[in-house]
Amino acid sequence: MKAIVKQTPEPGGLALVQRPKPTPSDTQVLVKIKKTAICGTDIHIYNWDAWASKTIRTPQIIGHEFVGEVIDVGKHVTNVKVGQLVSGEGHIVCQKCRHCITGHPHLCRQTVGIGVNMDGVFSEYIAFPAENIWVCDENISLDVLSVLDPLGNATHTALSFNVLGEDVLITGAGPIGLMSIPIIKRAGARHIVVTDINPTRLKMAKELGATTTVDVRHEKLQDVVKSLKSMTEGFDVGLEMSGSASAFSDMLDTMANGGKMAILGILPEDTLTNWNKVIFNSLTMKGIYGRQMYDTWYRMSALLQSGLDNEIEKIITHRYHYQDFAKAFEVMRSGDSGKVILDWD
Ligand code: NAD
Ligand code: ZN
């Protein structure tokens, strides 16, 4: 089979290579990949930044966002059948630790990431743990089904705190920040203010239902907040989705007392925090890693079935055949895109 492999430990270093077609174990299913999507994580691996060089062992097949069809199942598999359209949870957990056995597997300390700590899904076939398979609704488009993983990040973060009748700040209008906007809207927020430094993405944010967008290169968020009608004390809920230290600081400066922050963006390790703002303003901070297994998957599927898919469709801006993966990575790296899809048919 053909696979996109990070061949060498250096920037770039991706190649389309021939790999043996995998055989599923007794507890795995064999999936014929239909579409995959490129994640920011894949870009970190491409760029070979400090995180990637610490985490990735080359050569390795990359990728973890996918939809495909089950073409074979191991003999102990009972939850999935041949012919079903599936995606999957990319975090494999130990199933033995305290969190796993008490219903909080997303908190497992032994979590292994597909396409990060082991071969991923950018290939014609993958042997995937049946336990992690999510059977898809065939009425939803393949493009949308290929981005369930990041949509799950958005859903998990956006629904971490009640936003009904609340004012919400989203810092970062990357694909995940953008996906959060229609979710927050449906959940009943009043003001939805979105910041970024990229005009293309801010325009998409507006089209998806942001009530105000702020290009923080040209305007101070604090000044914009002062001009918002009926909002006098700051944001009730903040969703950090940029991974930028200055965006994090903008958020701290504009939260209402008692405000709640859900932090998904991966901040630089040396990001400074004015802890006295957290303490004296009685803020709550929640770190978000991945998706809640499998609460997030049920909720996002229900949201898609009630029309969210139309909005997610708008966030998918580019589609390429897998053989043109180099072009797809270039577009994604430019920042002037939403989600970029690779077609494996
Ligand atoms: P992305 O990098 O495409 O989006 C980040 C956006 O933030 C970009 O549009 C960028 O222009 C914007 N930005 C940069 N500086 C800014 C600033 N000062 N103020 C406001 N916006 C600014 O990433 P994504 O795929 O949408 O993911 C969002 C974040 O979540 C990333 O940091 C990613 O690494 C992280 N992530 C975390 C998890 C997790 O499990 N915690 C999972 C997936 C992604
Ligand atoms: Zn565990």
Tab-separated table of C-alpha atoms and ligand atoms in Angstrom:
chain	number	residue	atom	x	y	z
A	1	MET	CA	0.000	0.000	0.000
A	2	LYS	CA	0.986	3.653	-0.377
A	3	ALA	CA	1.643	5.694	2.780
A	4	ILE	CA	2.831	9.221	3.645
A	5	VAL	CA	5.852	8.740	5.873
A	6	LYS	CA	7.999	11.152	7.871
A	7	GLN	CA	11.243	9.658	6.657
A	8	THR	CA	13.977	11.674	8.307
A	9	PRO	CA	14.336	13.764	11.496
A	10	GLU	CA	14.491	17.192	9.810
A	11	PRO	CA	12.105	19.890	8.490
A	12	GLY	CA	10.095	18.530	5.542
A	13	GLY	CA	11.235	14.950	5.061
A	14	LEU	CA	7.820	13.574	4.013
A	15	ALA	CA	7.616	10.949	1.256
A	16	LEU	CA	5.020	8.736	-0.376
A	17	VAL	CA	6.363	5.218	0.078
A	18	GLN	CA	5.304	1.608	-0.370
A	19	ARG	CA	4.480	-0.209	2.906
A	20	PRO	CA	3.070	-3.706	3.494
A	21	LYS	CA	-0.734	-3.804	3.845
A	22	PRO	CA	-1.401	-4.477	7.569
A	23	THR	CA	-3.182	-7.563	8.890
A	24	PRO	CA	-5.633	-6.840	11.731
A	25	SER	CA	-5.037	-8.584	15.063
A	26	ASP	CA	-7.931	-10.392	16.838
A	27	THR	CA	-9.043	-7.073	18.380
A	28	GLN	CA	-8.446	-4.792	15.387
A	29	VAL	CA	-10.355	-3.927	12.235
A	30	LEU	CA	-8.854	-3.297	8.818
A	31	VAL	CA	-9.996	0.038	7.385
A	32	LYS	CA	-9.683	1.086	3.740
A	33	ILE	CA	-9.062	4.825	4.078
A	34	LYS	CA	-11.355	7.107	2.051
A	35	LYS	CA	-10.374	10.603	3.239
A	36	THR	CA	-7.945	12.055	5.746
A	37	ALA	CA	-7.477	15.609	7.007
A	38	ILE	CA	-4.276	17.436	7.905
A	39	CYS	CA	-4.032	18.534	11.542
A	40	GLY	CA	-1.814	21.205	13.115
A	41	THR	CA	0.032	18.281	14.742
A	42	ASP	CA	1.002	16.987	11.283
A	43	ILE	CA	2.395	20.455	10.528
A	44	HIS	CA	4.461	20.358	13.744
A	45	ILE	CA	5.839	16.990	12.570
A	46	TYR	CA	6.492	18.400	9.087
A	47	ASN	CA	8.281	21.465	10.527
A	48	TRP	CA	10.224	19.243	12.967
A	49	ASP	CA	9.912	21.619	15.918
A	50	ALA	CA	11.151	20.928	19.458
A	51	TRP	CA	7.996	18.942	20.335
A	52	ALA	CA	8.231	16.781	17.179
A	53	SER	CA	11.914	15.992	17.561
A	54	LYS	CA	11.274	14.937	21.168
A	55	THR	CA	8.188	12.834	20.336
A	56	ILE	CA	8.374	11.303	16.832
A	57	ARG	CA	10.528	8.306	15.891
A	58	THR	CA	11.253	8.268	12.138
A	59	PRO	CA	10.413	6.631	9.798
A	60	GLN	CA	6.713	6.779	10.717
A	61	ILE	CA	3.386	7.011	8.874
A	62	ILE	CA	1.733	10.239	10.070
A	63	GLY	CA	-1.902	11.394	10.333
A	64	HIS	CA	-4.817	10.675	12.658
A	65	GLU	CA	-7.921	12.337	11.136
A	66	PHE	CA	-9.781	9.917	8.850
A	67	VAL	CA	-12.898	8.268	7.513
A	68	GLY	CA	-12.885	4.886	5.806
A	69	GLU	CA	-14.663	1.597	5.287
A	70	VAL	CA	-14.176	-1.559	7.348
A	71	ILE	CA	-13.028	-4.386	5.042
A	72	ASP	CA	-11.992	-7.001	7.622
A	73	VAL	CA	-12.414	-7.587	11.365
A	74	GLY	CA	-10.390	-9.583	13.912
A	75	LYS	CA	-12.051	-12.675	15.408
A	76	HIS	CA	-12.829	-11.062	18.798
A	77	VAL	CA	-14.408	-7.943	17.281
A	78	THR	CA	-18.146	-7.628	17.934
A	79	ASN	CA	-18.849	-3.867	17.804
A	80	VAL	CA	-18.076	-3.237	14.111
A	81	LYS	CA	-18.982	-5.026	10.882
A	82	VAL	CA	-17.401	-5.278	7.451
A	83	GLY	CA	-18.841	-2.610	5.141
A	84	GLN	CA	-19.462	0.009	7.850
A	85	LEU	CA	-18.297	3.585	7.369
A	86	VAL	CA	-16.060	4.510	10.299
A	87	SER	CA	-13.798	7.055	11.892
A	88	GLY	CA	-11.924	6.571	15.145
A	89	GLU	CA	-10.594	8.004	18.375
A	90	GLY	CA	-6.851	8.523	17.892
A	91	HIS	CA	-5.981	8.213	21.589
A	92	ILE	CA	-5.411	4.597	22.612
A	93	VAL	CA	-5.721	4.138	26.375
A	94	CYS	CA	-4.538	1.377	28.718
A	95	GLN	CA	-8.025	0.255	29.900
A	96	LYS	CA	-6.523	-0.765	33.248
A	97	CYS	CA	-5.662	2.377	35.201
A	98	ARG	CA	-7.873	4.139	37.736
A	99	HIS	CA	-9.194	6.668	35.185
A	100	CYS	CA	-9.814	4.064	32.501
A	101	ILE	CA	-11.835	1.780	34.771
A	102	THR	CA	-13.812	4.595	36.389
A	103	GLY	CA	-15.154	5.997	33.113
A	104	HIS	CA	-12.611	8.751	32.454
A	105	PRO	CA	-10.328	7.154	29.862
A	106	HIS	CA	-9.463	10.559	28.342
A	107	LEU	CA	-7.425	11.110	31.535
A	108	CYS	CA	-5.352	7.910	31.104
A	109	ARG	CA	-1.643	8.557	31.704
A	110	GLN	CA	-0.633	5.769	29.332
A	111	THR	CA	-2.367	7.354	26.315
A	112	VAL	CA	-0.707	6.506	23.001
A	113	GLY	CA	-1.428	8.701	19.953
A	114	ILE	CA	-2.034	7.224	16.504
A	115	GLY	CA	0.172	9.029	13.983
A	116	VAL	CA	2.269	10.421	16.859
A	117	ASN	CA	3.602	7.556	19.000
A	118	MET	CA	2.830	4.892	16.375
A	119	ASP	CA	2.029	4.619	12.643
A	120	GLY	CA	-0.903	6.788	11.578
A	121	VAL	CA	-3.690	6.892	9.018
A	122	PHE	CA	-2.138	8.638	5.990
A	123	SER	CA	-2.089	5.344	4.096
A	124	GLU	CA	-4.409	3.270	1.943
A	125	TYR	CA	-5.179	0.872	4.824
A	126	ILE	CA	-4.855	0.868	8.594
A	127	ALA	CA	-5.325	-1.839	11.235
A	128	PHE	CA	-7.209	0.113	13.932
A	129	PRO	CA	-8.208	-1.012	17.464
A	130	ALA	CA	-11.916	-1.944	17.301
A	131	GLU	CA	-12.358	-0.408	20.759
A	132	ASN	CA	-11.545	3.036	19.274
A	133	ILE	CA	-13.768	2.799	16.194
A	134	TRP	CA	-16.667	5.213	15.764
A	135	VAL	CA	-19.354	4.024	13.333
A	136	CYS	CA	-20.462	7.000	11.210
A	137	ASP	CA	-23.838	8.209	9.961
A	138	GLU	CA	-23.727	7.726	6.177
A	139	ASN	CA	-25.958	10.797	5.690
A	140	ILE	CA	-23.078	13.053	6.729
A	141	SER	CA	-20.569	13.902	3.971
A	142	LEU	CA	-17.218	12.110	3.839
A	143	ASP	CA	-15.416	15.462	4.059
A	144	VAL	CA	-17.100	16.262	7.379
A	145	LEU	CA	-16.600	12.706	8.677
A	146	SER	CA	-12.874	13.035	8.004
A	147	VAL	CA	-12.612	15.914	10.528
A	148	LEU	CA	-14.410	14.339	13.521
A	149	ASP	CA	-11.170	14.323	15.535
A	150	PRO	CA	-10.660	18.140	15.549
A	151	LEU	CA	-14.420	18.701	15.674
A	152	GLY	CA	-14.270	16.610	18.835
A	153	ASN	CA	-11.592	18.940	20.249
A	154	ALA	CA	-13.864	21.888	19.454
A	155	THR	CA	-16.943	20.197	20.944
A	156	HIS	CA	-15.116	19.133	24.103
A	157	THR	CA	-13.748	22.647	24.675
A	158	ALA	CA	-16.853	24.596	23.638
A	159	LEU	CA	-19.190	22.556	25.863
A	160	SER	CA	-16.866	22.526	28.894
A	161	PHE	CA	-18.821	25.370	30.470
A	162	ASN	CA	-22.437	26.478	30.174
A	163	VAL	CA	-22.661	29.343	27.643
A	164	LEU	CA	-26.435	29.893	27.525
A	165	GLY	CA	-26.943	33.654	27.782
A	166	GLU	CA	-23.214	34.160	28.391
A	167	ASP	CA	-20.585	36.257	26.613
A	168	VAL	CA	-17.806	34.161	25.085
A	169	LEU	CA	-14.300	34.980	23.877
A	170	ILE	CA	-12.555	32.620	21.446
A	171	THR	CA	-8.846	33.401	20.946
A	172	GLY	CA	-7.621	31.855	17.664
A	173	ALA	CA	-9.709	31.253	14.520
A	174	GLY	CA	-7.766	28.234	13.278
A	175	PRO	CA	-9.868	25.257	12.174
A	176	ILE	CA	-10.731	24.306	15.774
A	177	GLY	CA	-11.566	27.864	16.848
A	178	LEU	CA	-13.771	28.189	13.748
A	179	MET	CA	-15.554	24.901	14.477
A	180	SER	CA	-16.333	26.130	17.989
A	181	ILE	CA	-18.275	29.173	16.774
A	182	PRO	CA	-21.414	27.408	15.455
A	183	ILE	CA	-21.366	25.090	18.505
A	184	ILE	CA	-21.270	28.036	20.931
A	185	LYS	CA	-23.995	29.753	18.908
A	186	ARG	CA	-26.243	26.692	19.176
A	187	ALA	CA	-25.511	26.461	22.893
A	188	GLY	CA	-27.023	29.945	23.296
A	189	ALA	CA	-24.183	32.438	23.799
A	190	ARG	CA	-24.885	36.192	23.406
A	191	HIS	CA	-21.646	37.909	22.337
A	192	ILE	CA	-19.184	35.612	20.530
A	193	VAL	CA	-15.946	37.559	20.107
A	194	VAL	CA	-13.193	35.909	18.068
A	195	THR	CA	-9.590	37.106	17.823
A	196	ASP	CA	-6.847	36.189	15.356
A	197	ILE	CA	-4.028	37.793	13.385
A	198	ASN	CA	-5.154	36.375	10.036
A	199	PRO	CA	-7.818	38.311	8.055
A	200	THR	CA	-8.875	35.269	5.983
A	201	ARG	CA	-9.670	33.314	9.116
A	202	LEU	CA	-11.416	36.260	10.810
A	203	LYS	CA	-13.634	36.611	7.730
A	204	MET	CA	-14.553	32.915	8.029
A	205	ALA	CA	-15.260	33.445	11.740
A	206	LYS	CA	-17.738	36.215	10.910
A	207	GLU	CA	-19.470	34.044	8.305
A	208	LEU	CA	-19.811	31.239	10.860
A	209	GLY	CA	-21.596	33.449	13.381
A	210	ALA	CA	-19.006	35.389	15.394
A	211	THR	CA	-20.746	38.569	16.563
A	212	THR	CA	-17.446	40.499	16.635
A	213	THR	CA	-14.029	39.695	15.202
A	214	VAL	CA	-10.821	41.382	16.307
A	215	ASP	CA	-7.542	41.469	14.419
A	216	VAL	CA	-5.245	41.892	17.417
A	217	ARG	CA	-2.455	43.237	15.202
A	218	HIS	CA	-4.494	46.400	14.613
A	219	GLU	CA	-6.924	46.661	17.534
A	220	LYS	CA	-6.652	46.073	21.256
A	221	LEU	CA	-9.156	43.506	22.472
A	222	GLN	CA	-9.707	45.589	25.625
A	223	ASP	CA	-10.788	48.601	23.516
A	224	VAL	CA	-13.194	46.491	21.469
A	225	VAL	CA	-14.687	44.985	24.628
A	226	LYS	CA	-15.495	48.495	25.933
A	227	SER	CA	-17.614	49.129	22.833
A	228	LEU	CA	-19.748	45.969	23.143
A	229	LYS	CA	-23.374	46.646	24.041
A	230	SER	CA	-24.672	45.354	27.401
A	231	MET	CA	-21.393	43.667	28.264
A	232	THR	CA	-19.858	45.642	31.082
A	233	GLU	CA	-17.755	43.275	33.152
A	234	GLY	CA	-15.914	41.087	30.661
A	235	PHE	CA	-16.339	37.586	29.260
A	236	ASP	CA	-18.080	34.835	31.225
A	237	VAL	CA	-16.380	32.070	29.254
A	238	GLY	CA	-13.064	32.038	27.342
A	239	LEU	CA	-11.924	29.358	24.888
A	240	GLU	CA	-8.166	29.546	24.235
A	241	MET	CA	-7.602	28.021	20.792
A	242	SER	CA	-4.511	29.818	19.469
A	243	GLY	CA	-1.584	28.453	21.478
A	244	SER	CA	-0.320	32.050	21.610
A	245	ALA	CA	0.977	33.512	24.877
A	246	SER	CA	-0.249	36.984	23.959
A	247	ALA	CA	-3.754	35.668	23.182
A	248	PHE	CA	-3.762	33.945	26.583
A	249	SER	CA	-2.807	37.220	28.219
A	250	ASP	CA	-5.568	39.073	26.248
A	251	MET	CA	-8.016	36.555	27.657
A	252	LEU	CA	-6.860	36.998	31.260
A	253	ASP	CA	-7.220	40.772	30.831
A	254	THR	CA	-10.810	40.612	29.593
A	255	MET	CA	-12.470	37.875	31.691
A	256	ALA	CA	-15.282	38.855	34.057
A	257	ASN	CA	-14.764	38.030	37.717
A	258	GLY	CA	-15.755	34.408	38.233
A	259	GLY	CA	-15.149	33.715	34.529
A	260	LYS	CA	-14.286	30.261	33.219
A	261	MET	CA	-11.488	29.481	30.765
A	262	ALA	CA	-11.129	26.276	28.731
A	263	ILE	CA	-7.597	26.032	27.354
A	264	LEU	CA	-6.975	23.841	24.302
A	265	GLY	CA	-4.198	25.791	22.537
A	266	ILE	CA	-0.753	24.425	23.290
A	267	LEU	CA	1.042	27.383	24.855
A	268	PRO	CA	4.821	27.835	24.935
A	269	GLU	CA	6.186	26.200	28.094
A	270	ASP	CA	7.487	29.516	29.423
A	271	THR	CA	4.142	31.357	29.036
A	272	LEU	CA	3.785	33.773	31.929
A	273	THR	CA	0.571	34.061	33.869
A	274	ASN	CA	-0.458	36.896	36.121
A	275	TRP	CA	-1.629	34.522	38.856
A	276	ASN	CA	-3.039	37.368	40.917
A	277	LYS	CA	-5.621	37.971	38.166
A	278	VAL	CA	-6.652	34.330	38.428
A	279	ILE	CA	-6.825	34.525	42.218
A	280	PHE	CA	-8.395	37.942	42.884
A	281	ASN	CA	-10.807	37.637	39.929
A	282	SER	CA	-11.781	34.101	41.020
A	283	LEU	CA	-11.185	32.593	37.576
A	284	THR	CA	-11.564	28.883	36.805
A	285	MET	CA	-9.154	27.321	34.288
A	286	LYS	CA	-9.645	23.939	32.672
A	287	GLY	CA	-7.023	22.306	30.444
A	288	ILE	CA	-8.428	20.284	27.551
A	289	TYR	CA	-6.671	17.317	25.995
A	290	GLY	CA	-8.329	15.472	23.126
A	291	ARG	CA	-11.946	14.419	23.347
A	292	GLN	CA	-13.972	13.088	26.261
A	293	MET	CA	-14.322	9.387	25.482
A	294	TYR	CA	-16.930	8.908	24.304
A	295	ASP	CA	-19.297	11.608	25.526
A	296	THR	CA	-17.822	14.092	23.023
A	297	TRP	CA	-18.343	11.637	20.134
A	298	TYR	CA	-22.059	11.179	20.957
A	299	ARG	CA	-22.685	14.891	21.327
A	300	MET	CA	-20.858	15.918	18.163
A	301	SER	CA	-22.658	13.231	16.154
A	302	ALA	CA	-26.010	14.519	17.426
A	303	LEU	CA	-24.977	18.096	16.597
A	304	LEU	CA	-24.017	17.051	13.051
A	305	GLN	CA	-27.330	15.243	12.635
A	306	SER	CA	-29.154	18.427	13.649
A	307	GLY	CA	-27.496	20.543	10.956
A	308	LEU	CA	-24.049	21.465	12.271
A	309	ASP	CA	-22.566	19.619	9.274
A	310	ASN	CA	-23.535	22.521	6.945
A	311	GLU	CA	-21.347	24.887	8.928
A	312	ILE	CA	-18.446	22.434	9.285
A	313	GLU	CA	-18.541	21.975	5.502
A	314	LYS	CA	-17.682	25.705	5.157
A	315	ILE	CA	-14.493	25.236	7.209
A	316	ILE	CA	-13.133	22.718	4.672
A	317	THR	CA	-11.417	24.934	2.108
A	318	HIS	CA	-9.040	22.659	0.138
A	319	ARG	CA	-9.124	19.105	-1.234
A	320	TYR	CA	-6.237	17.189	-2.858
A	321	HIS	CA	-5.514	13.655	-4.017
A	322	TYR	CA	-3.033	11.997	-1.643
A	323	GLN	CA	-0.391	11.965	-4.353
A	324	ASP	CA	-0.447	15.776	-4.205
A	325	PHE	CA	0.206	15.772	-0.447
A	326	ALA	CA	3.123	18.232	-0.829
A	327	LYS	CA	0.753	20.920	-2.182
A	328	ALA	CA	-1.746	20.163	0.587
A	329	PHE	CA	0.925	20.648	3.267
A	330	GLU	CA	2.041	23.917	1.665
A	331	VAL	CA	-1.504	25.327	1.768
A	332	MET	CA	-1.976	24.235	5.383
A	333	ARG	CA	1.385	25.754	6.367
A	334	SER	CA	0.493	29.087	4.714
A	335	GLY	CA	-2.259	29.645	7.328
A	336	ASP	CA	-4.643	30.818	4.584
A	337	SER	CA	-6.873	27.773	4.810
A	338	GLY	CA	-9.458	26.061	6.918
A	339	LYS	CA	-9.233	22.258	6.913
A	340	VAL	CA	-7.305	20.590	4.069
A	341	ILE	CA	-8.488	17.127	2.981
A	342	LEU	CA	-6.604	14.310	1.232
A	343	ASP	CA	-8.633	11.938	-0.928
A	344	TRP	CA	-7.461	8.278	-0.897
A	345	ASP	CA	-9.949	6.746	-3.369
B	1	NAD	P1	-3.991	26.632	14.273
B	1	NAD	O1	-2.568	26.784	14.610
B	1	NAD	O2	-4.389	26.436	12.845
B	1	NAD	O3	-4.813	27.896	14.813
B	1	NAD	C1	-4.312	28.822	15.701
B	1	NAD	C2	-4.828	30.202	15.270
B	1	NAD	O4	-4.404	31.144	16.251
B	1	NAD	C3	-4.283	30.656	13.921
B	1	NAD	O5	-5.341	31.018	13.047
B	1	NAD	C4	-3.395	31.838	14.284
B	1	NAD	O6	-3.368	32.833	13.277
B	1	NAD	C5	-4.079	32.323	15.563
B	1	NAD	N1	-3.251	33.210	16.388
B	1	NAD	C6	-1.897	33.326	16.439
B	1	NAD	N2	-1.544	34.308	17.302
B	1	NAD	C7	-2.683	34.812	17.817
B	1	NAD	C8	-2.969	35.840	18.761
B	1	NAD	N3	-1.991	36.555	19.346
B	1	NAD	N4	-4.268	36.082	19.059
B	1	NAD	C9	-5.268	35.384	18.475
B	1	NAD	N5	-5.045	34.403	17.575
B	1	NAD	C10	-3.779	34.131	17.245
B	1	NAD	O7	-4.508	25.465	15.163
B	1	NAD	P2	-5.847	24.575	15.302
B	1	NAD	O8	-5.665	23.326	14.530
B	1	NAD	O9	-7.101	25.353	15.098
B	1	NAD	O10	-5.668	24.230	16.847
B	1	NAD	C11	-5.786	25.255	17.828
B	1	NAD	C12	-4.799	25.058	18.952
B	1	NAD	O11	-5.142	23.880	19.694
B	1	NAD	C13	-3.341	24.868	18.529
B	1	NAD	O12	-2.508	25.470	19.501
B	1	NAD	C14	-3.170	23.358	18.580
B	1	NAD	O13	-1.818	22.976	18.759
B	1	NAD	C15	-4.011	23.016	19.772
B	1	NAD	N6	-4.545	21.645	19.842
B	1	NAD	C16	-4.654	21.111	21.085
B	1	NAD	C17	-5.222	19.867	21.244
B	1	NAD	C18	-5.391	19.320	22.630
B	1	NAD	O14	-5.785	18.160	22.762
B	1	NAD	N7	-5.138	20.115	23.659
B	1	NAD	C19	-5.677	19.138	20.132
B	1	NAD	C20	-5.574	19.720	18.869
B	1	NAD	C21	-5.011	20.980	18.729
B	2	ZN	ZN	-5.544	4.090	31.429
